[in-house]
Coordinates of C-alpha atoms and ligand atoms in Angstrom, one line a residue:
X231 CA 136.2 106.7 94.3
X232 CA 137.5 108.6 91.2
X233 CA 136.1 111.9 91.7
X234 CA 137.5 115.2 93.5
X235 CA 135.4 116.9 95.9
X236 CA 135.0 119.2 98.3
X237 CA 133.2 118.5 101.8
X238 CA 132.0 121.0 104.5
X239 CA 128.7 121.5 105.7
X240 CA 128.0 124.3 108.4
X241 CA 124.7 123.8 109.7
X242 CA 123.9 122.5 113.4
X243 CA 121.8 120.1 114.5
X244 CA 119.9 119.7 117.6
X245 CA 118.2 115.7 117.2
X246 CA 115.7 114.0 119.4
X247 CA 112.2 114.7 121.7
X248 CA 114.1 117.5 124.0
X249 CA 115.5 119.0 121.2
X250 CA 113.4 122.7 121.1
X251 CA 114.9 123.7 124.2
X252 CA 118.1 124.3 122.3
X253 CA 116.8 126.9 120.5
X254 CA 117.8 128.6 123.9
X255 CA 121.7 128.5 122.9
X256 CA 121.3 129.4 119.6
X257 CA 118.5 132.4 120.0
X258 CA 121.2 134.7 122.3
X259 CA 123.8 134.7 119.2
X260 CA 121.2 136.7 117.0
X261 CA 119.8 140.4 117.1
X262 CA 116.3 141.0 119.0
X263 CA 114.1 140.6 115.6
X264 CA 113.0 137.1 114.7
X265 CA 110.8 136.6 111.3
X266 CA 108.7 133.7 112.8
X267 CA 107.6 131.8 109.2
X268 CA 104.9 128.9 108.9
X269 CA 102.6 127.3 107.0
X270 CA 99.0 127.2 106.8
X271 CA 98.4 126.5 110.5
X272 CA 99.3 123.2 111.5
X273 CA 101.8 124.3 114.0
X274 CA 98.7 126.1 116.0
X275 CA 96.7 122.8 115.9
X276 CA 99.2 120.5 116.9
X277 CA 101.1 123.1 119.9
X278 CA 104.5 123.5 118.4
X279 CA 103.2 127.2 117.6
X280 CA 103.1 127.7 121.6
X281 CA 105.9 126.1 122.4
X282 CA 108.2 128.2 119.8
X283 CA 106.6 132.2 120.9
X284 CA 106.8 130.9 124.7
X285 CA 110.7 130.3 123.9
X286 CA 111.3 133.4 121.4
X287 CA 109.4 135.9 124.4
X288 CA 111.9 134.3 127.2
X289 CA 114.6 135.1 125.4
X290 CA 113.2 138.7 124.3
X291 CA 112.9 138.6 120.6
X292 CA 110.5 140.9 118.9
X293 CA 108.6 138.8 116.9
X294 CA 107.7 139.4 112.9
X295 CA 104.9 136.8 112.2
X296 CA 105.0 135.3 108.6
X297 CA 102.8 132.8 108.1
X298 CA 100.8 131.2 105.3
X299 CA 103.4 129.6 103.4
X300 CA 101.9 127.7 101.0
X301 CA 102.9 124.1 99.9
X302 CA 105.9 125.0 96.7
X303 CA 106.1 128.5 98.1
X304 CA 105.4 131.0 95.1
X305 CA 107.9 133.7 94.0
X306 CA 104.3 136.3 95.0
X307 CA 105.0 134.9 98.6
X308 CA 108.9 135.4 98.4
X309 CA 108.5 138.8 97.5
X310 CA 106.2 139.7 100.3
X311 CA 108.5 137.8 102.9
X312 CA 111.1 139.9 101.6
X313 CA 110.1 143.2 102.0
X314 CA 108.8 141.9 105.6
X315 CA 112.2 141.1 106.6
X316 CA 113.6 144.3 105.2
X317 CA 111.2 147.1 106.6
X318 CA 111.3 145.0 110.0
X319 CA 115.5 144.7 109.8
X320 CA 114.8 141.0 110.7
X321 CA 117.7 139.7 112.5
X322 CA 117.0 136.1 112.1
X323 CA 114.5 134.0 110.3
X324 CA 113.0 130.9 112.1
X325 CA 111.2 128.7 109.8
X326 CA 108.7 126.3 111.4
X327 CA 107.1 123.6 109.4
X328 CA 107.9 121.4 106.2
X329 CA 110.7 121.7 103.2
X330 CA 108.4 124.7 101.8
X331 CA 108.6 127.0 105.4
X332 CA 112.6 126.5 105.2
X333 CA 112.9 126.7 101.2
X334 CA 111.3 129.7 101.7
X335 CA 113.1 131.4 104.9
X336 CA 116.6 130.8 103.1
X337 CA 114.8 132.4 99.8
X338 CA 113.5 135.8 101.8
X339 CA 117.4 135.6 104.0
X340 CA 119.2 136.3 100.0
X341 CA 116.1 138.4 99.2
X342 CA 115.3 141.0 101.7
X343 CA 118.3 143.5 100.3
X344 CA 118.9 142.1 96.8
X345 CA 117.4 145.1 95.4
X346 CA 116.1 143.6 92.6
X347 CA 113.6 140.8 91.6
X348 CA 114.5 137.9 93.3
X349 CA 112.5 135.5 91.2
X350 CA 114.6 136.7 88.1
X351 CA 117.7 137.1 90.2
X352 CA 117.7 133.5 91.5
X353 CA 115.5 131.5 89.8
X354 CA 116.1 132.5 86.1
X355 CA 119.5 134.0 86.0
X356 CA 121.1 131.8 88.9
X357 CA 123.5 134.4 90.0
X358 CA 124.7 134.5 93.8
X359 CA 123.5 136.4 96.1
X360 CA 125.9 139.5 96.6
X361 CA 123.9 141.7 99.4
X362 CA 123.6 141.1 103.1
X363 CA 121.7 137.3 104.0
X364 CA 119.6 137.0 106.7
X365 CA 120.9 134.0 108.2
X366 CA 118.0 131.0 109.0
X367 CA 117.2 129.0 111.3
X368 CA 114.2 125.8 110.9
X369 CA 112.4 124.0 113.9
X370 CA 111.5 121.1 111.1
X371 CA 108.3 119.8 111.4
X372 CA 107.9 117.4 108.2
X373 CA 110.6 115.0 106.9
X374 CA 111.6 114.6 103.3
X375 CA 113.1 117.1 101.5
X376 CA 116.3 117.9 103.5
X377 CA 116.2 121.6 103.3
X378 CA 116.7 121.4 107.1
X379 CA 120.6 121.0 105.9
X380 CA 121.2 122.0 102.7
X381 CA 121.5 125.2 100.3
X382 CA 118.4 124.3 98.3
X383 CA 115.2 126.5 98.2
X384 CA 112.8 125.6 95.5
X385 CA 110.1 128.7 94.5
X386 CA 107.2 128.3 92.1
X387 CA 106.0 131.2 89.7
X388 CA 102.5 130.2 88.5
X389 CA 102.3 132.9 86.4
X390 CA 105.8 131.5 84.3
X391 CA 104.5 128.1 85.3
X392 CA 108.0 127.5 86.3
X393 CA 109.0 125.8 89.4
X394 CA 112.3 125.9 89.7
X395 CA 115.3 125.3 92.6
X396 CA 118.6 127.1 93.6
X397 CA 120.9 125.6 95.6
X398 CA 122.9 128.6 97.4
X399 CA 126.0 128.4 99.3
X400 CA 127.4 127.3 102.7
X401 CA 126.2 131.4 103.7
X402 CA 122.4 130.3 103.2
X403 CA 122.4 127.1 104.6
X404 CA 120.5 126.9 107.9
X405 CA 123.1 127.9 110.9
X406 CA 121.0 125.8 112.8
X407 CA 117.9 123.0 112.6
X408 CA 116.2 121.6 115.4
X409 CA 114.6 117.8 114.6
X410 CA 112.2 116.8 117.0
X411 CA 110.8 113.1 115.8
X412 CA 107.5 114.0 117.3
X413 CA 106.9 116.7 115.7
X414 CA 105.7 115.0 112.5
X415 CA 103.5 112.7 114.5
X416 CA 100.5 114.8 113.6
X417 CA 101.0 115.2 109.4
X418 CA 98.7 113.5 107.7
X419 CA 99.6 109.8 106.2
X420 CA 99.5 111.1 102.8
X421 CA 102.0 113.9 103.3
X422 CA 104.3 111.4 105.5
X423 CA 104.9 108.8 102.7
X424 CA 105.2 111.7 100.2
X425 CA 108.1 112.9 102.6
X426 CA 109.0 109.4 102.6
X427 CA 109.1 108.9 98.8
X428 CA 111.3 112.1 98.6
X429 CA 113.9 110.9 101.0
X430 CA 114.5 107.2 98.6
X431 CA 114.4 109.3 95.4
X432 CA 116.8 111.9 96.4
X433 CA 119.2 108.7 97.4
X434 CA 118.4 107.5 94.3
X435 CA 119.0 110.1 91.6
X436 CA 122.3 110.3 93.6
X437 CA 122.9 106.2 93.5
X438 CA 122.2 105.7 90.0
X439 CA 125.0 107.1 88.2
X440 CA 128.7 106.8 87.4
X441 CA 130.4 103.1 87.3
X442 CA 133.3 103.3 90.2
X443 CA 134.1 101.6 93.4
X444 CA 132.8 104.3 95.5
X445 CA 131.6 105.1 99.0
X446 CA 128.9 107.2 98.1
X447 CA 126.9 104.1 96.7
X448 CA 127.5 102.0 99.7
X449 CA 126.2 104.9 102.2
X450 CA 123.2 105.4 100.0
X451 CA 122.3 102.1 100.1
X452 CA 122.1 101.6 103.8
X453 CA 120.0 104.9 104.0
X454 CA 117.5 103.3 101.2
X455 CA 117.5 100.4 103.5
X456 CA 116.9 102.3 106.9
X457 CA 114.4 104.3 105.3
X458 CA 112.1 101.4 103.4
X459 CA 112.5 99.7 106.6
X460 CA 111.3 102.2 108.8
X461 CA 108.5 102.8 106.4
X462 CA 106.8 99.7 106.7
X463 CA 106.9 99.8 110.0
X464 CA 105.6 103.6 110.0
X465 CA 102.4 103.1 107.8
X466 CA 101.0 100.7 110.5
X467 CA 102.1 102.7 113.7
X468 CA 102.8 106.2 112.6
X469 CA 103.3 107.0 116.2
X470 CA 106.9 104.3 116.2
X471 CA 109.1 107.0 117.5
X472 CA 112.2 105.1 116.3
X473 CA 110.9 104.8 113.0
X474 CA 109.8 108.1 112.5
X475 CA 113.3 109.3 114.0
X476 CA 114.8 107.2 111.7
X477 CA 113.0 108.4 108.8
X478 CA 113.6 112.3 109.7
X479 CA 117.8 111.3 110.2
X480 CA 118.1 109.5 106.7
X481 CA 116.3 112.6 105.2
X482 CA 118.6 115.0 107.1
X483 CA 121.3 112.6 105.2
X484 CA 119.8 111.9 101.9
X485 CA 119.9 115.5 100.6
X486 CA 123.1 117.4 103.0
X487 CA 125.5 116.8 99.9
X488 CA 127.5 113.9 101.8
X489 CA 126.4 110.8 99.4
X490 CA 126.8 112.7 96.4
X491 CA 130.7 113.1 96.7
X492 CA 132.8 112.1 94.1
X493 CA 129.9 111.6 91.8
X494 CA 127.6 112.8 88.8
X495 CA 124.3 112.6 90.1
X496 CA 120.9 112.7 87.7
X497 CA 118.5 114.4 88.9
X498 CA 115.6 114.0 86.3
X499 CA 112.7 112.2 88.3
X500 CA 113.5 115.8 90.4
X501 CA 113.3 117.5 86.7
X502 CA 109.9 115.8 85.6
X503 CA 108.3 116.4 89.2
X504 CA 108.9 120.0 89.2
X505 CA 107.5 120.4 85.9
X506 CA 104.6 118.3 86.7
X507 CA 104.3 120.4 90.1
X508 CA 104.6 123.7 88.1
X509 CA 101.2 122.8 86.3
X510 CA 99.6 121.3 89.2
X511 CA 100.7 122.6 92.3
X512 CA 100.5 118.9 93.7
X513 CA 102.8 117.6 96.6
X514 CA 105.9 117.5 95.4
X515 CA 107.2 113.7 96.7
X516 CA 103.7 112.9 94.4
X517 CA 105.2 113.8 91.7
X518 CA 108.2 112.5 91.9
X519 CA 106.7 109.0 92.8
X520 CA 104.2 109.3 89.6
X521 CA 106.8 109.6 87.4
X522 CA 109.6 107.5 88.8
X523 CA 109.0 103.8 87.5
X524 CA 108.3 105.1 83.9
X525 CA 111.7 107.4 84.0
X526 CA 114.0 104.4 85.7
X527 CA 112.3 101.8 82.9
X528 CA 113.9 104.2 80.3
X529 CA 117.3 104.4 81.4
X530 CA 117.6 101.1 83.1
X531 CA 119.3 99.3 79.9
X532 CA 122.1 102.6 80.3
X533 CA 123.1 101.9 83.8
X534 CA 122.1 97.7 84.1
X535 CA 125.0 96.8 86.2
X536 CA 124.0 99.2 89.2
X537 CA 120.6 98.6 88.8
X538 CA 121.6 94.7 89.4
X539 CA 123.1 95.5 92.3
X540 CA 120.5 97.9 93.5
X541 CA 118.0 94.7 93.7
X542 CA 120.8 92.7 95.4
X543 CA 121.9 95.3 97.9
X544 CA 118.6 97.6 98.4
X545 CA 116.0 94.8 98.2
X546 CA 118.2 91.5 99.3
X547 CA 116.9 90.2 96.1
X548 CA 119.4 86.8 95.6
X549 CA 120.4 87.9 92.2
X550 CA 122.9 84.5 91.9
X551 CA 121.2 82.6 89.0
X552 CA 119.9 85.9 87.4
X553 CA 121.4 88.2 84.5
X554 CA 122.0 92.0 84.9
X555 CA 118.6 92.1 83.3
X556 CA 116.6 90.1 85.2
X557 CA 118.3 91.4 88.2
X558 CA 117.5 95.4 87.4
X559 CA 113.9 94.6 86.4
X560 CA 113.1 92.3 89.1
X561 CA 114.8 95.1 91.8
X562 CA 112.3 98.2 89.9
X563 CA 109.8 95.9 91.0
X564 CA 110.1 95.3 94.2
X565 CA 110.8 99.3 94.3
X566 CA 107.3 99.3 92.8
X567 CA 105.4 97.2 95.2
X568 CA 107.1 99.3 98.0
X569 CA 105.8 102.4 96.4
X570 CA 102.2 101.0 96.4
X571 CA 102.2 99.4 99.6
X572 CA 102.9 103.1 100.9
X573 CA 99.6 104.6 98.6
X574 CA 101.6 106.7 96.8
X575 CA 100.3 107.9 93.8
X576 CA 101.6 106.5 90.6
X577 CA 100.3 108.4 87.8
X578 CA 100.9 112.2 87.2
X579 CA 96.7 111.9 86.3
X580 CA 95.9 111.4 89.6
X581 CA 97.7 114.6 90.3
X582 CA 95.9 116.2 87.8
X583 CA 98.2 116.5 84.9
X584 CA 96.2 116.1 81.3
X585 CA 96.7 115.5 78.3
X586 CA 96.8 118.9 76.8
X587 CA 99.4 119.8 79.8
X588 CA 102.2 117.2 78.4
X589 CA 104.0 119.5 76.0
X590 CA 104.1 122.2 78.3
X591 CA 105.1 120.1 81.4
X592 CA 107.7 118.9 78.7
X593 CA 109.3 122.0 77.7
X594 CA 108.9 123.1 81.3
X595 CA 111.4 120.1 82.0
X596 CA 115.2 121.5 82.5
X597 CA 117.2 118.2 81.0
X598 CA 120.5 117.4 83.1
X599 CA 123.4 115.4 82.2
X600 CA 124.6 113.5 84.9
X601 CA 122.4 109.9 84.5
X602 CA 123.0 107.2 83.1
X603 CA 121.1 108.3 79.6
X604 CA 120.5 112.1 78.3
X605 CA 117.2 112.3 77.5
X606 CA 115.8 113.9 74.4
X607 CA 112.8 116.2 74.8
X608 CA 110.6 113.0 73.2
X609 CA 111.8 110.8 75.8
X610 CA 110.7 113.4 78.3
X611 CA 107.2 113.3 76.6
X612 CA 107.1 110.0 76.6
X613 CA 108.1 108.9 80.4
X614 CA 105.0 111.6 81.2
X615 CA 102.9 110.3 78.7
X616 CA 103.5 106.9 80.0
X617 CA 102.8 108.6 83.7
X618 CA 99.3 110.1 82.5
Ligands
LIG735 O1 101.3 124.6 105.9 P1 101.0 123.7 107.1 O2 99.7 124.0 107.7 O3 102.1 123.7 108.1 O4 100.8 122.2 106.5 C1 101.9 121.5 105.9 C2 101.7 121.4 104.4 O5 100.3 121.4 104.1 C3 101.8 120.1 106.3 N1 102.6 119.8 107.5 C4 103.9 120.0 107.7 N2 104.3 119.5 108.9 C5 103.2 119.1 109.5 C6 102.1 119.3 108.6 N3 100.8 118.9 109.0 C7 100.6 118.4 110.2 N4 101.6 118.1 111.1 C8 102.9 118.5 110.8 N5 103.9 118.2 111.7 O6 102.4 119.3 105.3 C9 102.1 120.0 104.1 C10 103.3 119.9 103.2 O7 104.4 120.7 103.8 P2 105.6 121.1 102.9 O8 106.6 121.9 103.7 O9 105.1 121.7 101.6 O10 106.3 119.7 102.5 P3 107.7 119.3 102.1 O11 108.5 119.2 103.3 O12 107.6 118.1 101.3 O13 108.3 120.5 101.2 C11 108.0 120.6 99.9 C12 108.7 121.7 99.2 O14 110.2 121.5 99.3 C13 110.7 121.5 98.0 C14 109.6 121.0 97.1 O15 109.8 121.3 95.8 C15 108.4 121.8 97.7 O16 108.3 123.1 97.2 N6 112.0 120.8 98.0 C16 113.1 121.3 98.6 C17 114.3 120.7 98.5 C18 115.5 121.2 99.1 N7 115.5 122.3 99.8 O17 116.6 120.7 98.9 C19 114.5 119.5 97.7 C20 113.3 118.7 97.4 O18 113.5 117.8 96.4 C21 112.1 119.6 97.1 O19 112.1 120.0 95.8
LIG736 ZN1 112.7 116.0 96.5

C-alpha cells in the first residue's frame, strides 16, 4: 500500500430485522421537526410508511411530509425540499426509501440556508457548503448505491441535461442509517439487480486501478465475491434473508470510502452512466451495466495484469496455463454471463439512448483520470456507440 490517506467515517448503523426500533435512540438527540422524505409511494404499499409515523408520533416529532422523490432526484425537486425545510426550521431530515430519497435528504440538509441556487452552488461550482446543514438521517429501503454511508448525493437538471454528483463532507454524511434486510423484499426484481449491478461496479471502478500490493484490492475482491454469490442465490429466492442481508452490507461497504484508500480510483462506467441517465432518466445501475463491458474492453490492454487476477480471484477462473490476456478476457466474460444471468440490460438502446443522443451524452461525459487509460472524447463516443 503506497498511498497516504485519511480514514474516518461518522455515520451509525443500526443492521438487521429489529433494526427500526432504534430509531428510538437516535430520534431524542434531534429538535421536535422531522422532514419525513420518500419516494413515489412504495413505503405506503409495503407498511414501512406506518411503521416510521407510528415511531416519529411516540417520540413527539412534528412531522413535515416530503414525498415524491423521484428516481435521479431533479435540482426542481431540491429546490422545493429546500425551502420546505427552511420555512418549517426542520430539525432533522429522515429519508425513507432508495439511494435517490437519501441523495436527496443530504442535498436539501446543505440547501435549505445556502441562500443561493443550490444546483449552481453544488453541482456546477462544487464549492462546500458554508451555512447551517440539516443533519440526515435514512431508514434505507433499496440496496445499491451506498448513499446510506457516504457524502454522495447525485441531482439531475433536465433542463442542463446534466446529471451530476457531489460528494460532501464527514458534516453531510448520514448521522445515522437504519438497514433492515427485509425491507427490500418488496422492490421489484428489476430494481434489485440494478441495485445489485451498482454495488460490483462501484467495487470495481475502485479495484481496477493503480499497480501495488494493496489491501484495498484484496477487500474488494471478497465483497465482489459475497455479492455475485448472494446474487445467484437472490434472483431465484428473492425472499433469502441472508442473501439479501448480504447484498444490502457489501453495498453499505462498497461505496463508504474504506476500499478506496490508498488508491486512484476510475470512475468512468459512473461518468458514461450519468450522462446516459441525464438524457434518459433510466435507472441508474442500467446504465452503468449497459455501458460497462464495452468501457472495460477498452481499457483492459492498460491495466492486463489486474484484470488477470480479477478472473483468478473474482471468478476462481484457474488462470495457470493462460497469458495475462487470455486471463483478462476470459474473466470480462464470465463478468458478462453474470450480468445476463441477472437480466440486466446491456445496451444503452434499451434504455432509450439513440443515435442522435451520442454526442451530447458524450460531451455530457465529465472524463476522470484515475483508470487505467484517459480516455479521449472519441473513445467516449465510441464505448456508447458500441453500447447503442
Ligand atoms: O419511489 P418509490 O415508490 O419508493 O420507488 C422506488 C423507486 O421507484 C423503488 N423502491 C425503493 N425501495 C423499494 C422500492 N420499491 C419497492 N420496495 C422497496 N423496498 O425503487 C425505485 C428506485 O429507487 P432509487 O432510490 O431511485 O434507487 P437507487 O437506490 O438505485 O438510487 C439511485 C440514485 O442514487 C444515485 C443515482 O445516480 C440515482 O440518482 N447514486 C448515488 C450514489 C451515492 N450517494 O454515493 C452513488 C451511486 O453511484 C448513484 O449515482
Ligand atoms: Zn452507482
Amino acid at each position: 500500500m503506497l498511498g497516504n490517506f485519511s480514514y474516518s467515517n461518522p455515520t451509525k448503523l443500526y443492521f438487521g430485522d429489529d433494526s427500526l426500533k432504534y430509531l428510538n435512540e437516535e430520534l431524542p438527540k434531534y429538535g421536535p421537526v422531522v422532514q419525513l422524505v420518500y419516494g413515489g409511494g412504495s413505503i405506503k404499499r409495503n407498511g414501512i410508511y406506518d411503521s416510521v409515523i407510528e415511531i416519529l408520533k411516540e417520540n413527539g416529532k412534528t412531522i413535515v411530509e416530503d414525498s415524491g422523490v423521484m428516481p435521479n432526484p431533479t435540482a426542481d425537486k431540491l429546490r422545493e425540499g429546500a425551502k420546505l425545510a427552511r420555512e418549517n426550521n426542520v430539525d432533522l431530515i429522515i429519508a425513507v426509501g432508495g439511494g435517490s430519497c437519501c441523495d436527496y435528504a443530504k442535498g436539501v440538509s446543505v440547501s435549505a440556508y445556502c441562500g443561493e441556487d443550490p444546483w449552481e452552488k453544488y453541482y456546477i461550482r462544487f464549492e462546500e457548503p458554508d451555512c447551517k446543514i440539516i443533519p440526515v438521517g435514512c431508514v434505507l429501503t433499496m440496496a445499491g448505491t451506498g448513499s446510506e454511508m457516504n457524502g454522495g448525493s447525485v441531482i439531475t437538471n433536465h433542463e442542463q441535461k446534466l446529471k451530476i454528483g457531489h460528494v460532501f463532507g464527514e458534516n453531510v454524511m448520514p448521522k445515522f442509517s437504519i438497514l433492515n434486510p427485509k425491507f427490500t423484499f418488496s422492490l421489484p426484481k428489476r430494481q434489485m439487480v440494478a441495485g445489485i449491478y451498482d454495488i460490483f461496479n462501484h467495487i470495481c471502478e475502485q479495484y481496477f486501478s493503480g499497480d501495488d500490493d494493496n489491501t484495498s484490492d484484496y477487500l474488494a475482491e471478497a465483497l465482489m465475491k459475497s455479492v455475485v454469490h448472494s446474487s445467484l442465490i437472490a434472483i431465484e429466492d428473492p425472499e433469502n434473508y441472508e442473501a439479501r442481508s448480504n447484498i444490502m452490507w457489501t453495498a453499505t461497504w462498497a461505496l463508504n470510502t474504506l476500499i478506496s484508500r490508498g488508491k486512484t480510483t476510475d470512475w468512468m462506467v459512473h461518468m458514461l452512466g450519468q450522462a446516459v441517465g441525464a438524457y434518459t432518466d433510466a435507472t441508474h445501475g442500467m446504465t452503468l451495466a449497459a455501458v460497462s463491458i464495452p468501457y472495460y474492453r477498452m481499457i483492459m490492454p492498460y491495466g492486463i495484469k489486474k484484470f488477470a487476477r480479477f478472473a483468478k480471484e473474482v471468478w476462481g477462473i484457474d488462470t495457470r496455463e493462460m497469458t495475462d490476456e487470455q486471463a483478462a478476457d476470459a474473466g470480462l466474460e464470465a463478468m458478462e454471463n453474470w450480468m445476463r444471468t441477472l437480466g440486466l440490460t446491456m445496451k444503452i438502446g434499451e434504455l432509450g439512448a439513440t443515435e442522435e443522443m451520442l454526442d451530447g451524452i458524450t460531451s455530457a461525459t465529465i472524463i476522470l483520470t484515475g483508470g487505467y487509460k484517459v480516455l479521449t472524447k472519441e473513445e467516449v463516443k465510441q464505448v456508447l456507440a458500441e453500447s447503442l
